[in-house]
Amino acid sequence: MHIVVCVKQVPDPSQARIDRDTGLVIREGVDKITNPFDLYALEEAIRLKESFGGQVTAISMGPPAAKEVLKDAIAMGVDSGILLSDRQFAGADTLATSYTLAQAIRKLGDVALIICGKQAADGDTAQVGPGLAANLDFSHVTQVRKIRQLNSTETVVERLTDTGYEVLGLRLPAVITVVKEINEPRLPGLRGMMRAKKAEIPLWDSQVLDVDPKRVGLNGSPTQVWRTFEPARHQKGEMLVGSPSEQAALLLDRLRSL
Amino acid sequence: MDMRVRADDCTICGICVAECLFDAIKMGDEGPKFNESCTFCGACIEACPTGAIYQAEERGDAAEPAASTAPHDGKARHQGVWVFAEQHNGKLAGVVMELLGEGRRLADRLGQPLGCVLLGDGVEQLSHELMEYGADQVYLAMDPQLESYRDDLYAQVIEHIVSKYRPTIFLLGGTANGRSLAPRVATRLRTGLTADCTGFDLDEEGNLLQTRPAFGGNLMATIRCPNHRPQMATVRPKVFEAAARQPDRRGEEIVVDLPSLNPWVRIIEIVEESAIGPNLAEADIVVAGGRGLGSPDKLRLVEDLAKALGGAVGASRAVVDAGWIGYPHQVGQTGRTVAPKLYIACGISGAIQHLVGMQSADVIVAINKDPDAPIFSVATYCIIGEVEEVIPALIQEIKNRNRA
């Protein structure tokens, strides 16, 4: 079975800072890492391969520097990585991104299962997984916390809902997005890191992918950022001062009158 | 030589315009435009806070960032604001009434009707409830196969109905199901979708302005989808106020014909689990802990205070990511949105990603040792101090008063 994992390079969310004067996000000096949610997708694919055999390919779309996340995926244990990179792809919203990824899956041809993290830590939209499935006319299920079974035609999964969970049988080929409850991602081993160092990451551009130029990048993105602004700050609240027990008493006095 | 802009990095802040010594830059909708006065001095490249501007060696070595995708023919053919009426076991999800409140406001400003799409089996009676909450039309798709939410058939039916009746705006709740359904439908319709909006407005042409937190909530972004219809967006529960119910308000029921269905999901079991302690989304009091607690065992203090007040336990994304407590307790843009009467934030610094999930609480108490923590900017009452000293004092004071 050929399993694909889609990964995204994101600015390290723990280093997110904002310039207090301009209200803009500071990007300089922020490390780029694999989207933390994608580590669970990588781990799950590697475990499936260890149980059932087959191969795992990691795919990312981004600037040439994004090949680092594919090398990291190979270090963890995936077989190969492919980077979709072209200046035409820049500025893509989730519709254009899922179309571009879908073209790569089509080119691979024999993919039975695609695993994605539940969302990217920078955009938080959770839209590319289902969008990719819709593009390919694959089935999809989101928020998977456990893969119970997998055979050549169906996978049985547990999906987290707002009130509990569902057990679903899903026809293959399929896209699943996974939540962090599903596993504990491994750290790369020495052998993996050696392999990653030597690995060649093929770069697929718009010509290799045979994309419709009207459907990729900014041109293929129906949504446009119209403006950005700093979040509104509220009025200062009342400061309760004193020793901890005095602060506690002051607070309860105020809450009692509610 | 040519000046170029990476549109996905450009925040349209205008710093380049101010920095340009030759008045060569005008700000357009998608970023700076350079005119013939440009000397390629590079001052704007250095000034750009996001590194979005660069110099290209030759003209035409990259695709021209066109204004947008090919316009969808006949925007005017799309009329009406629609809401997805998510229901479980014959009960409407709370977010539906909230979307109806906001949808009504948008529909009235556009002078267009407010519609609802209701899928299920034998739950036609819900259409009266939807009308009492403001719907003018309810599009009904009733079938035994649609009894419970399922990605495959719900997406196929909704794609069919939206293509046939062509609303201009389509809003869905940012629930587990809505966040799975909306991107599938939007992709099939090849239109735009904005996730987790916290505010809507209309521009002068009637395009929907969709505001959402970006970059973990450190920045707000307003998104437009000017050339495609419907304009689709999801909204988390508790972001908007629910519409007021107007008894006996009536509307029109439209029973839709179903497309041929192509199932790919087998529902084996649906399990409802009650959360530990009171339900976070519905609790009147929420006590939440963040990384300022210092260590996982300090979360016990938060649980003890919640217990003393009869409230639910919440947590910031940081401590959930660190594995101190389970995801069902996470409050914020990627967790639950809550709007309790009282929210006590303990050791939570207050990234906007968290604030958007709780700032509509009636009363917010912030306890933090860092006086500059952004959480204080939304707090009603501010306590600067060590969480491990203040919480026990609070619990003691509650006990004393209960005894008195």
XYZ file of C-alpha atoms in Angstrom:
662
model
C 0.000 0.000 0.000
C 1.228 3.488 -0.849
C 0.551 6.004 1.923
C 1.138 9.734 1.484
C 1.573 12.170 4.356
C 1.105 15.878 3.650
C 3.331 18.079 5.777
C 3.706 21.827 6.068
C 6.608 23.951 7.175
C 5.413 26.574 9.668
C 7.032 29.235 11.850
C 7.616 27.731 15.295
C 4.397 28.690 17.117
C 6.235 28.901 20.436
C 8.355 31.734 19.002
C 5.433 33.787 17.700
C 5.995 37.391 18.645
C 4.414 40.635 17.652
C 6.063 44.007 17.182
C 4.443 46.198 19.820
C 4.869 49.366 17.762
C 3.705 48.184 14.365
C 1.379 45.413 15.507
C 2.915 43.134 12.915
C 4.131 39.597 13.244
C 7.896 39.367 13.630
C 9.197 36.762 11.218
C 12.915 37.358 11.437
C 14.739 34.893 13.605
C 11.751 32.595 13.962
C 12.694 28.976 13.290
C 10.736 27.039 10.706
C 9.590 23.612 11.824
C 7.338 20.800 10.722
C 3.760 21.662 11.629
C 3.465 19.920 15.031
C 0.137 18.285 14.080
C 1.813 16.653 11.062
C 4.186 14.678 13.285
C 1.228 12.530 14.366
C 0.351 11.915 10.721
C 3.942 10.905 9.939
C 4.119 8.612 12.955
C 0.827 6.921 12.080
C 1.891 6.308 8.486
C 5.210 4.842 9.598
C 3.417 2.550 12.072
C 1.016 1.374 9.359
C 3.960 0.600 7.112
C 5.652 -1.312 9.928
C 2.475 -3.379 10.448
C 1.298 -3.882 6.898
C 4.273 -3.118 4.662
C 4.112 -0.771 1.689
C 5.705 2.617 1.275
C 5.253 6.083 2.720
C 5.858 9.304 0.786
C 5.850 12.720 2.424
C 4.737 15.683 0.298
C 5.020 19.356 1.070
C 4.265 22.522 -0.842
C 6.414 25.545 -0.126
C 9.582 27.436 -0.929
C 12.772 25.444 -1.647
C 13.760 25.715 2.032
C 10.735 23.588 2.919
C 12.651 20.513 1.818
C 14.012 20.488 5.366
C 10.682 19.232 6.718
C 10.783 16.408 4.168
C 14.292 15.477 5.280
C 13.013 15.447 8.860
C 10.189 13.147 7.749
C 12.699 10.796 6.137
C 14.735 10.871 9.356
C 11.622 9.704 11.206
C 11.168 6.785 8.821
C 9.230 7.710 5.682
C 10.685 6.364 2.441
C 10.852 9.501 0.349
C 9.843 13.129 0.138
C 8.618 15.351 -2.693
C 8.568 19.135 -2.606
C 6.013 21.009 -4.684
C 7.690 24.318 -5.305
C 7.162 26.989 -7.906
C 6.781 30.732 -7.664
C 3.424 30.274 -9.343
C 2.268 28.398 -6.232
C 2.918 31.363 -3.922
C -0.007 33.072 -2.286
C -2.206 29.978 -2.404
C -5.234 29.796 -0.146
C -6.601 26.425 0.966
C -8.472 25.833 -2.318
C -5.385 26.357 -4.485
C -3.210 24.413 -2.035
C -5.481 21.385 -2.025
C -5.668 21.444 -5.833
C -1.867 21.552 -6.139
C -1.424 18.717 -3.644
C -4.105 16.735 -5.478
C -2.173 17.071 -8.741
C 0.866 15.529 -7.047
C -1.229 12.617 -5.714
C -2.620 12.092 -9.224
C 0.885 11.981 -10.595
C 1.900 9.353 -8.031
C -1.116 7.384 -9.169
C -1.295 4.449 -6.774
C -2.035 6.197 -3.474
C -4.530 4.383 -1.229
C -4.364 6.481 1.920
C -3.415 10.096 2.615
C -2.798 11.156 6.189
C -2.716 14.815 7.263
C -2.409 16.525 10.630
C -5.730 17.902 11.793
C -4.693 21.454 10.899
C -1.636 23.667 10.393
C -0.440 25.571 13.423
C -0.061 28.826 11.461
C -3.376 29.003 9.615
C -5.468 26.753 11.870
C -8.076 26.279 9.133
C -8.225 22.453 8.958
C -9.434 22.876 5.364
C -6.743 21.324 3.205
C -7.396 17.680 4.199
C -11.085 17.612 3.240
C -10.330 19.890 0.266
C -7.703 17.486 -1.012
C -10.183 14.617 -0.751
C -12.837 16.617 -2.605
C -10.370 17.398 -5.398
C -9.459 13.752 -5.835
C -12.970 12.467 -5.194
C -11.501 10.369 -2.352
C -13.463 9.719 0.825
C -12.363 11.619 3.915
C -12.736 11.696 7.657
C -11.366 14.312 10.064
C -10.149 14.163 13.675
C -9.177 10.502 13.695
C -7.906 9.350 17.073
C -7.420 5.678 16.224
C -7.062 3.488 13.149
C -8.659 0.198 14.106
C -8.320 -1.720 10.869
C -6.864 -1.308 7.434
C -7.179 -3.561 4.410
C -6.947 -2.977 0.698
C -10.481 -1.579 0.358
C -11.465 -0.090 3.720
C -10.142 1.436 6.913
C -12.054 1.471 10.196
C -11.334 4.531 12.312
C -12.453 6.297 15.457
C -13.318 9.940 14.846
C -13.532 12.510 17.651
C -16.805 14.453 17.617
C -17.959 17.351 19.787
C -19.782 14.980 22.116
C -17.813 11.739 21.965
C -16.607 9.645 19.096
C -17.791 7.675 16.066
C -16.544 4.414 14.641
C -16.576 4.673 10.859
C -15.707 2.374 8.014
C -14.166 4.414 5.235
C -13.832 3.314 1.637
C -10.338 3.590 0.171
C -8.745 5.588 -1.343
C -9.237 8.046 1.482
C -7.869 11.114 3.246
C -7.805 11.080 7.023
C -6.742 13.875 9.351
C -5.428 12.811 12.733
C -5.488 14.336 16.228
C -2.677 14.105 18.732
C -4.425 11.405 20.787
C -3.615 8.929 18.017
C 0.030 8.242 18.926
C 3.286 9.489 20.359
C 5.565 10.631 17.501
C 9.029 9.092 17.601
C 12.278 11.017 17.541
C 14.512 10.380 14.534
C 17.174 7.746 15.086
C 20.791 7.983 14.010
C 20.239 5.761 10.977
C 17.267 7.843 9.920
C 19.247 11.019 10.190
C 22.025 9.544 8.076
C 19.496 8.498 5.466
C 17.888 11.949 5.517
C 21.247 13.604 5.019
C 21.851 11.653 1.840
C 18.262 11.763 0.560
C 17.515 13.655 -2.626
C 14.262 15.576 -2.493
C 12.743 15.857 -5.980
C 11.292 19.249 -6.713
C 8.048 19.215 -8.662
C 7.127 22.525 -10.262
C 4.091 23.600 -12.245
C 5.357 21.893 -15.405
C 6.096 18.564 -13.753
C 2.697 18.694 -12.055
C 0.827 19.734 -15.185
C -1.317 22.200 -13.271
C -3.898 24.593 -14.622
C -2.176 27.954 -13.992
C -5.537 29.522 -13.147
C -5.985 27.140 -10.231
C -2.677 27.520 -8.376
C -1.131 30.201 -6.187
C -2.693 33.613 -5.913
C -4.484 33.187 -9.261
C -6.291 30.097 -8.013
C -7.241 31.528 -4.638
C -10.778 32.873 -4.319
C -10.090 34.322 -0.881
C -7.944 37.418 -0.545
C -6.594 39.141 2.513
C -8.254 42.533 2.351
C -6.577 44.021 5.394
C -4.921 43.063 8.655
C -4.993 44.874 11.961
C -4.009 44.520 15.550
C -6.647 42.941 17.760
C -8.643 45.457 19.754
C -7.548 45.967 23.301
C -10.175 46.347 25.958
C -10.347 48.896 28.746
C -8.201 48.232 31.742
C -9.963 46.315 34.464
C -9.904 46.983 38.153
C -6.637 46.113 39.877
C -7.073 44.185 43.118
C -4.042 44.775 45.315
C -2.871 43.441 48.653
C -1.690 40.152 50.079
C -3.078 37.008 48.441
C -5.779 36.693 51.101
C -6.676 40.368 50.752
C -6.866 39.964 46.982
C -9.083 36.915 47.476
C -11.417 38.832 49.786
C -11.633 41.812 47.412
C -12.475 39.540 44.500
C -15.177 37.623 46.327
C -16.748 40.912 47.481
C -17.061 41.947 43.849
C -18.262 38.581 42.600
C -20.912 38.374 45.304
C -22.642 41.408 43.912
C -23.105 39.700 40.532
C 14.979 44.682 -13.001
C 11.592 44.633 -11.440
C 10.170 45.004 -7.961
C 8.046 42.097 -6.858
C 5.863 41.288 -3.880
C 5.225 37.912 -2.326
C 1.528 38.437 -1.823
C 1.164 35.797 0.864
C 3.722 37.593 2.985
C 2.436 41.128 2.371
C 0.240 42.463 5.135
C -0.633 45.693 3.280
C 0.780 47.660 6.209
C 1.880 50.626 4.102
C 5.363 50.948 5.575
C 6.912 50.657 2.097
C 4.767 53.539 0.845
C 5.962 55.725 3.712
C 9.593 54.705 3.290
C 9.821 55.298 -0.456
C 11.819 58.445 -1.216
C 10.568 58.691 -4.789
C 6.833 58.363 -4.257
C 6.993 55.303 -6.466
C 4.690 53.033 -4.476
C 0.913 53.040 -4.279
C -0.899 50.573 -2.086
C -3.331 48.345 -3.956
C -5.765 45.746 -2.724
C -3.183 42.997 -2.892
C -0.097 44.913 -1.948
C 2.212 47.653 -3.173
C 2.255 48.665 -6.838
C 5.424 50.244 -8.186
C 5.304 52.992 -10.791
C 7.924 54.286 -13.207
C 9.484 56.573 -10.583
C 11.014 53.508 -8.943
C 14.819 53.636 -8.917
C 15.202 50.138 -7.491
C 17.016 51.650 -4.529
C 15.826 48.836 -2.284
C 14.721 51.037 0.626
C 11.339 49.326 0.619
C 12.938 45.888 0.686
C 14.798 46.830 3.829
C 11.777 48.501 5.383
C 9.327 45.682 4.743
C 8.695 44.031 8.130
C 7.645 40.745 6.576
C 10.264 40.486 3.847
C 7.552 40.449 1.190
C 9.285 42.728 -1.311
C 12.109 41.500 -3.503
C 13.880 42.423 -6.723
C 13.567 40.235 -9.773
C 16.303 40.228 -12.380
C 14.095 40.387 -15.431
C 10.580 41.284 -16.169
C 8.262 38.395 -16.617
C 10.291 35.727 -14.853
C 7.377 34.949 -12.590
C 3.681 34.821 -13.060
C 2.079 38.197 -12.762
C -0.031 38.134 -9.655
C -3.342 38.729 -11.374
C -6.053 40.473 -9.456
C -7.918 37.280 -8.836
C -9.227 34.133 -10.359
C -11.508 34.328 -13.342
C -14.709 35.991 -12.200
C -17.586 33.718 -11.555
C -20.164 34.580 -14.158
C -23.174 36.409 -12.889
C -22.628 37.214 -9.231
C -26.089 38.749 -9.230
C -27.607 35.355 -9.847
C -26.591 34.445 -6.323
C -29.075 35.690 -3.778
C -29.669 35.086 -0.111
C -27.782 34.374 3.071
C -27.791 30.729 4.132
C -27.096 28.925 7.361
C -26.396 25.211 7.746
C -28.909 23.963 10.351
C -26.789 21.304 12.029
C -28.890 18.999 14.184
C -28.252 15.939 16.310
C -31.070 13.568 17.205
C -33.666 16.173 16.316
C -32.072 18.956 18.352
C -30.495 21.990 16.677
C -26.886 22.756 17.587
C -26.633 25.995 19.591
C -24.417 27.600 16.965
C -27.292 27.505 14.448
C -29.264 30.108 16.409
C -26.119 32.232 16.680
C -25.560 32.053 12.916
C -29.229 32.928 12.350
C -28.779 36.075 14.455
C -25.761 37.184 12.428
C -27.226 35.902 9.159
C -30.414 37.930 9.722
C -28.352 41.098 10.166
C -26.433 40.463 6.924
C -29.558 39.475 4.992
C -31.380 42.640 6.064
C -28.461 44.839 5.041
C -28.356 43.129 1.647
C -32.126 43.230 1.343
C -32.142 39.490 0.701
C -33.793 36.512 2.388
C -32.256 34.333 5.104
C -32.327 30.638 4.291
C -31.522 27.467 6.221
C -30.474 24.051 4.975
C -31.844 21.261 7.150
C -30.781 17.665 6.581
C -31.985 14.686 8.595
C -34.657 12.059 8.841
C -38.137 12.999 10.034
C -37.042 16.261 11.657
C -39.200 18.540 9.495
C -40.665 20.104 12.639
C -37.356 21.853 13.261
C -38.104 24.136 10.329
C -40.669 26.001 12.477
C -38.043 26.548 15.125
C -35.638 27.856 12.479
C -38.281 30.266 11.200
C -38.967 31.505 14.727
C -35.258 32.250 14.995
C -35.331 34.277 11.800
C -35.198 31.982 8.752
C -37.351 33.071 5.801
C -36.884 29.805 3.946
C -35.967 26.324 5.089
C -34.614 23.932 2.479
C -35.506 20.447 3.689
C -33.685 17.266 2.719
C -35.230 14.363 4.623
C -34.099 10.798 4.076
C -33.385 7.797 6.332
C -29.792 7.828 5.060
C -29.398 11.395 6.334
C -30.452 10.629 9.908
C -26.988 11.195 11.394
C -24.291 13.505 10.123
C -21.977 11.825 7.631
C -19.387 13.557 5.474
C -20.197 11.746 2.252
C -23.941 12.218 1.879
C -24.213 15.570 3.663
C -21.558 17.036 1.360
C -23.232 15.619 -1.750
C -26.704 16.853 -0.809
C -25.527 20.303 0.212
C -23.417 20.729 -2.916
C -26.511 19.861 -4.915
C -28.808 22.289 -3.060
C -26.321 25.166 -3.098
C -25.671 24.721 -6.826
C -29.378 24.724 -7.508
C -30.536 27.643 -5.318
C -27.296 29.718 -5.379
C -27.039 31.666 -2.116
C -24.509 34.499 -2.057
C -23.356 33.768 1.512
C -23.288 30.386 3.246
C -22.386 30.161 6.939
C -21.656 26.968 8.850
C -20.895 26.331 12.504
C -17.248 25.648 13.265
C -18.152 22.382 14.945
C -16.351 19.092 14.356
C -18.867 18.340 11.609
C -19.008 21.841 10.139
C -15.236 22.014 9.878
C -15.224 18.750 7.957
C -18.211 19.490 5.743
C -17.478 23.113 4.766
C -14.098 22.559 3.060
C -15.422 19.568 1.126
C -18.393 21.555 -0.169
C -16.367 24.714 -0.864
C -13.804 22.738 -2.839
C -16.489 21.009 -4.891
C -18.064 24.398 -5.630
C -14.598 25.886 -6.245
C -15.307 28.816 -4.015
C -13.588 30.451 -1.054
C -13.986 29.446 2.559
C -12.793 31.307 5.631
C -12.412 29.345 8.863
C -13.357 30.447 12.359
C -14.576 33.954 11.630
C -15.121 36.245 14.588
C -16.792 39.124 12.766
C -18.635 39.909 9.532
C -19.299 43.094 7.633
C -20.145 44.051 4.055
C -18.146 46.268 1.736
C -19.792 48.831 -0.520
C -20.238 46.246 -3.266
C -21.927 43.854 -0.906
C -18.982 41.477 -0.597
C -18.742 39.724 2.730
C -15.845 40.940 4.873
C -14.779 38.010 6.984
C -12.538 38.715 9.942
C -10.586 35.983 11.665
C -7.570 35.740 13.910
C -4.336 34.925 12.060
C -0.875 33.871 13.220
C -2.126 32.273 16.398
C -4.343 35.251 16.963
C -1.587 37.847 17.121
C -3.117 39.595 14.160
C -6.640 39.935 12.831
C -7.131 39.424 9.100
C -10.140 40.481 7.075
C -10.703 38.199 4.116
C -12.789 38.811 1.012
C -13.975 36.455 -1.676
C -14.947 39.015 -4.311
C -15.283 36.879 -7.449
C -16.757 33.586 -6.306
C -20.107 32.603 -4.890
C -21.250 31.550 -2.440
C -18.935 33.233 0.021
C -18.489 30.540 2.629
C -17.357 30.857 6.235
C -17.346 28.859 9.438
C -17.921 30.381 12.875
C -17.098 28.779 16.212
C -19.923 28.298 18.713
C -20.474 31.145 21.187
C -18.814 33.780 19.030
C -22.100 35.487 18.138
C -25.177 36.000 20.268
C -28.095 33.753 19.500
C -31.059 35.280 17.658
C -34.088 36.048 19.801
C -36.940 33.601 19.259
C -40.103 35.146 17.862
C -42.978 32.750 18.551
C -45.244 32.077 15.576
C -42.896 33.726 13.089
C -43.430 31.844 9.856
C -41.560 31.241 6.652
C -41.497 29.041 3.605
C -40.623 25.345 3.551
C -38.935 24.082 0.403
C -38.613 20.318 0.075
C -35.634 19.659 -2.170
C -35.144 16.719 -4.482
C -32.125 14.637 -3.565
C -29.260 13.936 -5.957
C -28.172 10.344 -6.490
C -26.176 9.444 -3.396
C -22.768 7.817 -3.425
C -21.986 6.542 0.073
C -18.395 5.965 1.116
C -18.758 5.916 4.868
C -20.151 3.050 6.932
C -21.340 4.271 10.344
C -20.485 1.450 12.719
C -21.134 3.126 16.038
C -21.814 6.608 17.447
C -20.724 7.010 21.066
C -21.689 9.972 23.259
C -19.254 10.640 26.068
C -19.918 12.975 28.921
C -16.915 15.161 29.682
C -15.187 15.019 33.040
C -16.827 17.580 35.298
C -19.343 20.142 34.066
C -19.509 20.681 30.296
C -17.033 23.394 29.404
C -19.078 24.912 26.594
C -22.190 25.297 28.721
C -20.781 26.035 32.197
C -21.660 29.334 33.926
C -18.268 29.387 35.614
C -14.987 28.359 34.023
C -11.648 28.250 35.817
C -8.771 27.851 33.383
C -5.063 27.253 33.782
C -2.084 28.184 31.624
C 1.633 27.763 31.405
C 2.152 30.335 34.172
C 1.161 27.596 36.614
C 4.705 26.341 36.167
C 4.170 22.598 36.365
C 1.437 20.041 35.602
C 0.731 19.281 39.270
C -0.299 22.926 39.826
C -3.254 22.290 37.569
C -4.760 20.600 40.634
C -5.165 24.085 42.120
C -7.262 25.090 39.134
C -9.382 21.962 39.489
C -9.840 22.620 43.204
C -10.962 26.193 42.589
C -13.358 25.032 39.857
C -14.781 22.495 42.265
C -15.178 25.077 45.042
C -17.123 27.321 42.631
C -19.028 24.529 40.889
C -17.394 25.427 37.586
C -15.759 23.668 34.671
C -12.022 23.358 34.078
C -10.472 25.039 31.061
C -6.917 25.269 29.804
C -4.785 27.225 27.385
C -3.425 25.650 24.224
C 0.096 25.716 25.687
C -0.701 23.370 28.552
C -2.824 21.093 26.363
C 0.026 20.888 23.852
C 2.379 20.135 26.731
C 0.105 17.250 27.707
C -0.880 18.571 31.156
C -4.595 18.110 30.434
C -6.743 16.686 27.629
C -7.866 18.549 24.521
C -11.570 18.646 25.556
C -10.543 21.266 28.129
C -8.814 23.580 25.637
C -10.256 27.077 25.342
C -9.383 29.206 22.346
C -9.425 29.451 18.609
C -8.443 25.818 18.148
C -10.291 24.586 21.209
C -13.685 25.489 22.559
C -15.205 28.936 22.605
C -16.856 29.661 25.927
C -19.024 32.531 27.129
C -19.646 31.872 30.829
C -20.862 34.363 33.423
C -17.467 34.134 35.142
C -14.095 33.161 33.655
C -11.049 32.926 35.905
C -7.763 32.734 34.001
C -4.943 31.406 36.173
C -1.408 31.779 34.850
C -2.689 32.352 31.305
C -0.749 35.034 29.475
C -3.555 35.655 26.989
C -2.457 35.079 23.414
C -5.248 36.286 21.116
C -5.723 32.638 20.110
C -6.919 32.137 23.699
C -8.723 35.469 24.049
C -11.001 34.858 21.064
C -12.230 31.754 22.859
C -13.275 33.452 26.108
C -13.491 37.210 25.793
C -17.264 37.253 25.596
C -17.483 36.010 29.195
C -19.508 38.454 31.332
C -16.825 38.808 34.003
C -13.173 37.902 33.475
C -10.750 37.520 36.353
C -7.056 37.278 35.504
C -4.474 35.992 37.952
C -0.907 36.316 36.698
C 2.434 37.323 38.096
C 3.413 39.206 34.926
C 1.771 42.659 35.034
C 2.292 43.010 31.265
C 0.411 39.812 30.399
C -2.115 40.582 27.621
C -4.826 38.728 29.556
C -5.094 41.799 31.820
C -6.230 43.855 28.840
C -9.510 41.922 28.696
C -9.929 41.301 32.437
C -12.653 42.877 34.558
C -10.630 42.192 37.705
C -6.854 41.911 37.712
C -4.851 40.123 40.369
C -1.095 40.376 40.010
C 0.435 37.610 42.059
C 1.626 34.040 42.276
C -1.088 31.634 41.226
C -0.077 29.087 43.847
C -0.631 31.675 46.571
C -3.747 33.377 45.256
C -5.785 30.264 44.438
C -5.443 28.638 47.875
C -6.342 32.000 49.422
C -9.423 32.151 47.215
C -10.466 28.619 48.100
C -9.984 29.397 51.795
C -12.029 32.588 51.510
C -14.833 30.734 49.709
C -14.880 28.134 52.490
C -14.916 30.842 55.180
C -17.833 32.627 53.565
C -19.782 29.443 52.960
C -19.406 28.647 56.636
C -20.498 32.114 57.711
